[in-house]
PDB file of C-alpha atoms and ligand atoms in Angstrom:
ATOM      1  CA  UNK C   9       0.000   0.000   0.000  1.00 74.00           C
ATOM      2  CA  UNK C  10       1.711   3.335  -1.252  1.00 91.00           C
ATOM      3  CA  UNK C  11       0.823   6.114   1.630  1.00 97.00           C
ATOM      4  CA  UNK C  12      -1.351   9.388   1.912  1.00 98.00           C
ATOM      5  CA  UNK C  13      -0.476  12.572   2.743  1.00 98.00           C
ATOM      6  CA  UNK C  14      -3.465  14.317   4.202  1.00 98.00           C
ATOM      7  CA  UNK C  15      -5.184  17.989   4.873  1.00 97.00           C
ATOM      8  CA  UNK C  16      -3.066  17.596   8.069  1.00 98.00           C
ATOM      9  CA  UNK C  17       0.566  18.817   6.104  1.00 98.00           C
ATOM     10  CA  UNK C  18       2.050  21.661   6.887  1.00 98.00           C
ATOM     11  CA  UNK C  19       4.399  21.326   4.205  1.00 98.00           C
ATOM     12  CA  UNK C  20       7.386  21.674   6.557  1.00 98.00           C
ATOM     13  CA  UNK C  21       9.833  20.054   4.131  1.00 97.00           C
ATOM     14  CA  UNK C  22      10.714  17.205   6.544  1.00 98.00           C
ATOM     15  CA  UNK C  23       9.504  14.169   4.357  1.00 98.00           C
ATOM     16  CA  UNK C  24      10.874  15.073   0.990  1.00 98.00           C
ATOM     17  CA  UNK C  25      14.759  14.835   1.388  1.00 98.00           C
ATOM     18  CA  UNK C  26      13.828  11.905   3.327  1.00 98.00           C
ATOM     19  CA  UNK C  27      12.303   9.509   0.937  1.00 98.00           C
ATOM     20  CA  UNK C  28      14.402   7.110  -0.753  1.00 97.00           C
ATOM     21  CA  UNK C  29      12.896   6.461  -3.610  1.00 97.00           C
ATOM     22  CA  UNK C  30      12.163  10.315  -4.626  1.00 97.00           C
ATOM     23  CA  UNK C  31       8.482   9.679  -3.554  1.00 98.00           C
ATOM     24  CA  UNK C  32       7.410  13.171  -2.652  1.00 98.00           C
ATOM     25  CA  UNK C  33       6.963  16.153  -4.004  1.00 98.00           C
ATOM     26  CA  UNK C  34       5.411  19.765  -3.741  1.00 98.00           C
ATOM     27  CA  UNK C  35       1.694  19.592  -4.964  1.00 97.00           C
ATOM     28  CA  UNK C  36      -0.540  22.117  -5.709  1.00 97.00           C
ATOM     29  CA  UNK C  37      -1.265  23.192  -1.310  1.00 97.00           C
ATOM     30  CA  UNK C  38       0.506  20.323  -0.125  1.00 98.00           C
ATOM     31  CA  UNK C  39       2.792  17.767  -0.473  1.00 98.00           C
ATOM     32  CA  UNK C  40       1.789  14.884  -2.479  1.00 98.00           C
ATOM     33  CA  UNK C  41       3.386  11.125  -2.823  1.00 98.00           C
ATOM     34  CA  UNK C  42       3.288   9.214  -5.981  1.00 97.00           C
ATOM     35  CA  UNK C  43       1.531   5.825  -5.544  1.00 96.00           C
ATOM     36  CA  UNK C  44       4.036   4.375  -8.421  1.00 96.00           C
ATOM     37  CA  UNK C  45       7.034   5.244  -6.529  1.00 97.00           C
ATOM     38  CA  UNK C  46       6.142   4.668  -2.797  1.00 97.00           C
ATOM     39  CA  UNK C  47       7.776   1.186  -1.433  1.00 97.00           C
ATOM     40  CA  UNK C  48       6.056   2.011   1.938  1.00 97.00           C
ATOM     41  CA  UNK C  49       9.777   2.217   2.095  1.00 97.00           C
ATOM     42  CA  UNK C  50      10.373  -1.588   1.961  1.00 96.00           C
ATOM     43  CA  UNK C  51      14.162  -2.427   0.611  1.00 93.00           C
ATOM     44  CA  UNK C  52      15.067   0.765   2.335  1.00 95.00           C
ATOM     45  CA  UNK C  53      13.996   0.385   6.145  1.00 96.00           C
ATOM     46  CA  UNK C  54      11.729  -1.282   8.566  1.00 95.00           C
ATOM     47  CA  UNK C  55       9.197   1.433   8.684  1.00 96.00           C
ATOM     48  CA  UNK C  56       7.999   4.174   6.719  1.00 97.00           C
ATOM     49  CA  UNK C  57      10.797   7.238   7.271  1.00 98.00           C
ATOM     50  CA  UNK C  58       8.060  10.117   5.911  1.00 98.00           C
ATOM     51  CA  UNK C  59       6.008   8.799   9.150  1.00 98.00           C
ATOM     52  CA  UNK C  60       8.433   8.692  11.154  1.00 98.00           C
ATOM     53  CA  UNK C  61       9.964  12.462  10.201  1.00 98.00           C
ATOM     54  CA  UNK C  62       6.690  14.179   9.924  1.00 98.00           C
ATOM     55  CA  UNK C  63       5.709  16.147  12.953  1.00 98.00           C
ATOM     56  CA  UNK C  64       1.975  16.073  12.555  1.00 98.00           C
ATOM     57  CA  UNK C  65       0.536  13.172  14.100  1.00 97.00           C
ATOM     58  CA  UNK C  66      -1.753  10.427  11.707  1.00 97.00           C
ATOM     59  CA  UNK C  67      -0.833  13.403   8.687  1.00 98.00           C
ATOM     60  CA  UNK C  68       1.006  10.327   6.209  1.00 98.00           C
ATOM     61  CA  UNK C  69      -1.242   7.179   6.230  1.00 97.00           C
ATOM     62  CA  UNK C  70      -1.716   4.063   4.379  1.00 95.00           C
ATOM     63  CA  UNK C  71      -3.662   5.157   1.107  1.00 95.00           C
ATOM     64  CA  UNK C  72      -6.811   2.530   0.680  1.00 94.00           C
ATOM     65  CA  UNK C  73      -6.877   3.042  -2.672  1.00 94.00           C
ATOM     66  CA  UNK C  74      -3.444   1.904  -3.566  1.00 93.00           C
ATOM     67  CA  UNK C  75      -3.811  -1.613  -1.581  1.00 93.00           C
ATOM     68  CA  UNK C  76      -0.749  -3.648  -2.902  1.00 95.00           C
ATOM     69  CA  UNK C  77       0.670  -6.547  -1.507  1.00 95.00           C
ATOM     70  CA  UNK C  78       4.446  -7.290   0.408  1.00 94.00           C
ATOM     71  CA  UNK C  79       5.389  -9.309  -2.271  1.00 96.00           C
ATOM     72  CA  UNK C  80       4.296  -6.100  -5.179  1.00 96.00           C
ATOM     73  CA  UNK C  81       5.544  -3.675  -2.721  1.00 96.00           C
ATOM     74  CA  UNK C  82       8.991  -5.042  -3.293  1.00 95.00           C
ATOM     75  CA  UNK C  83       9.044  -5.385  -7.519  1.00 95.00           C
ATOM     76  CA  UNK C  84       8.225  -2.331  -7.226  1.00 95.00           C
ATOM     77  CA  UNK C  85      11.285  -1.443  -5.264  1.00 96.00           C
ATOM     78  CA  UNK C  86      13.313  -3.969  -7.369  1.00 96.00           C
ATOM     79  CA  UNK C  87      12.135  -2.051 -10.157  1.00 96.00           C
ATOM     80  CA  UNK C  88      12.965   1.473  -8.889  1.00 95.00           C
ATOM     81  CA  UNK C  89      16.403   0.476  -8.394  1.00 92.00           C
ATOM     82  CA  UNK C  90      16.760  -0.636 -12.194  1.00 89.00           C
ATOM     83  CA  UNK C  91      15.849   3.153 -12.639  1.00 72.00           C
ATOM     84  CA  UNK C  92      17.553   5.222 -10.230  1.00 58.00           C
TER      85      UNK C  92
HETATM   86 FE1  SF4 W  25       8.752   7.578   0.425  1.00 51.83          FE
HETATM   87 FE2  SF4 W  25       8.875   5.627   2.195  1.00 51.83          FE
HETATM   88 FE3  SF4 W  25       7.151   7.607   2.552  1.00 51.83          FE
HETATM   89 FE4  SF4 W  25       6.719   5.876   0.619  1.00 51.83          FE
HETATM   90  S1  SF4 W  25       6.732   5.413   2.820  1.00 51.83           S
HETATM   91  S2  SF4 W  25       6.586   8.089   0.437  1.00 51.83           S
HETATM   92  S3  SF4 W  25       8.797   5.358  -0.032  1.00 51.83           S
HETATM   93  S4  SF4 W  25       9.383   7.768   2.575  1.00 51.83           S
HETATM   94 FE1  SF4 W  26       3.683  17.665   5.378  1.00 51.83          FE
HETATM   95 FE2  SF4 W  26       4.417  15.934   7.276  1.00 51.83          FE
HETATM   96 FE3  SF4 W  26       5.801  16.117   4.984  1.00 51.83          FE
HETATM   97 FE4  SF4 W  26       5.884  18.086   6.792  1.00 51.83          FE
HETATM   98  S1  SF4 W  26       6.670  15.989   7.056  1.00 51.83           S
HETATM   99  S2  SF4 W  26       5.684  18.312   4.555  1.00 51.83           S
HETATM  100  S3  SF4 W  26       3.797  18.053   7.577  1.00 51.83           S
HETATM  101  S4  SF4 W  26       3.667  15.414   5.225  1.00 51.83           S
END
């Protein structure tokens, strides 16, 4: 499942630099993560790092309309990596 940035953001800046997998970017009020690039940071670390940067409490959560499974969560980070 890719995550969700909601109504909460403050666009502080915090989650940007920190996604590996160049995830997050500047929308049109807030910051925005693309589905097709989030790993919910799987092949990087054990937990999201935008969650665990982001000073708003329950602002980044798991997006229910980009359900994917462990196993598609790492192609897609397999995949990434053939990119970068
Ligand atoms: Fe980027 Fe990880 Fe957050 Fe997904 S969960 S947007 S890969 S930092
Ligand atoms: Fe918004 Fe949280 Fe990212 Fe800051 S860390 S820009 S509040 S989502």
């Amino acid at each position: 499942m890719a995550l969700l940035i909601t109504d909460k953001c403050i666009n502080c800046d915090m989650c940007d630099p920190e996604c590996p997998n160049d995830a997050i970017s500047m929308g049109d009020d807030i910051y925005e993560i693309d589905p097709a690039r989030c790993t919910e940071c799987k092949g990087h670390y054990e937990k999201p790092t935008c969650q665990s940067v982001c000073p708003i409490t329950n602002c980044i959560i798991l997006d229910p309309d980009h359900v994917e499974t462990e196993e598609a969560l790492l192609e897609k980070f397999v995949v990434l990596q053939g990119m970068a």
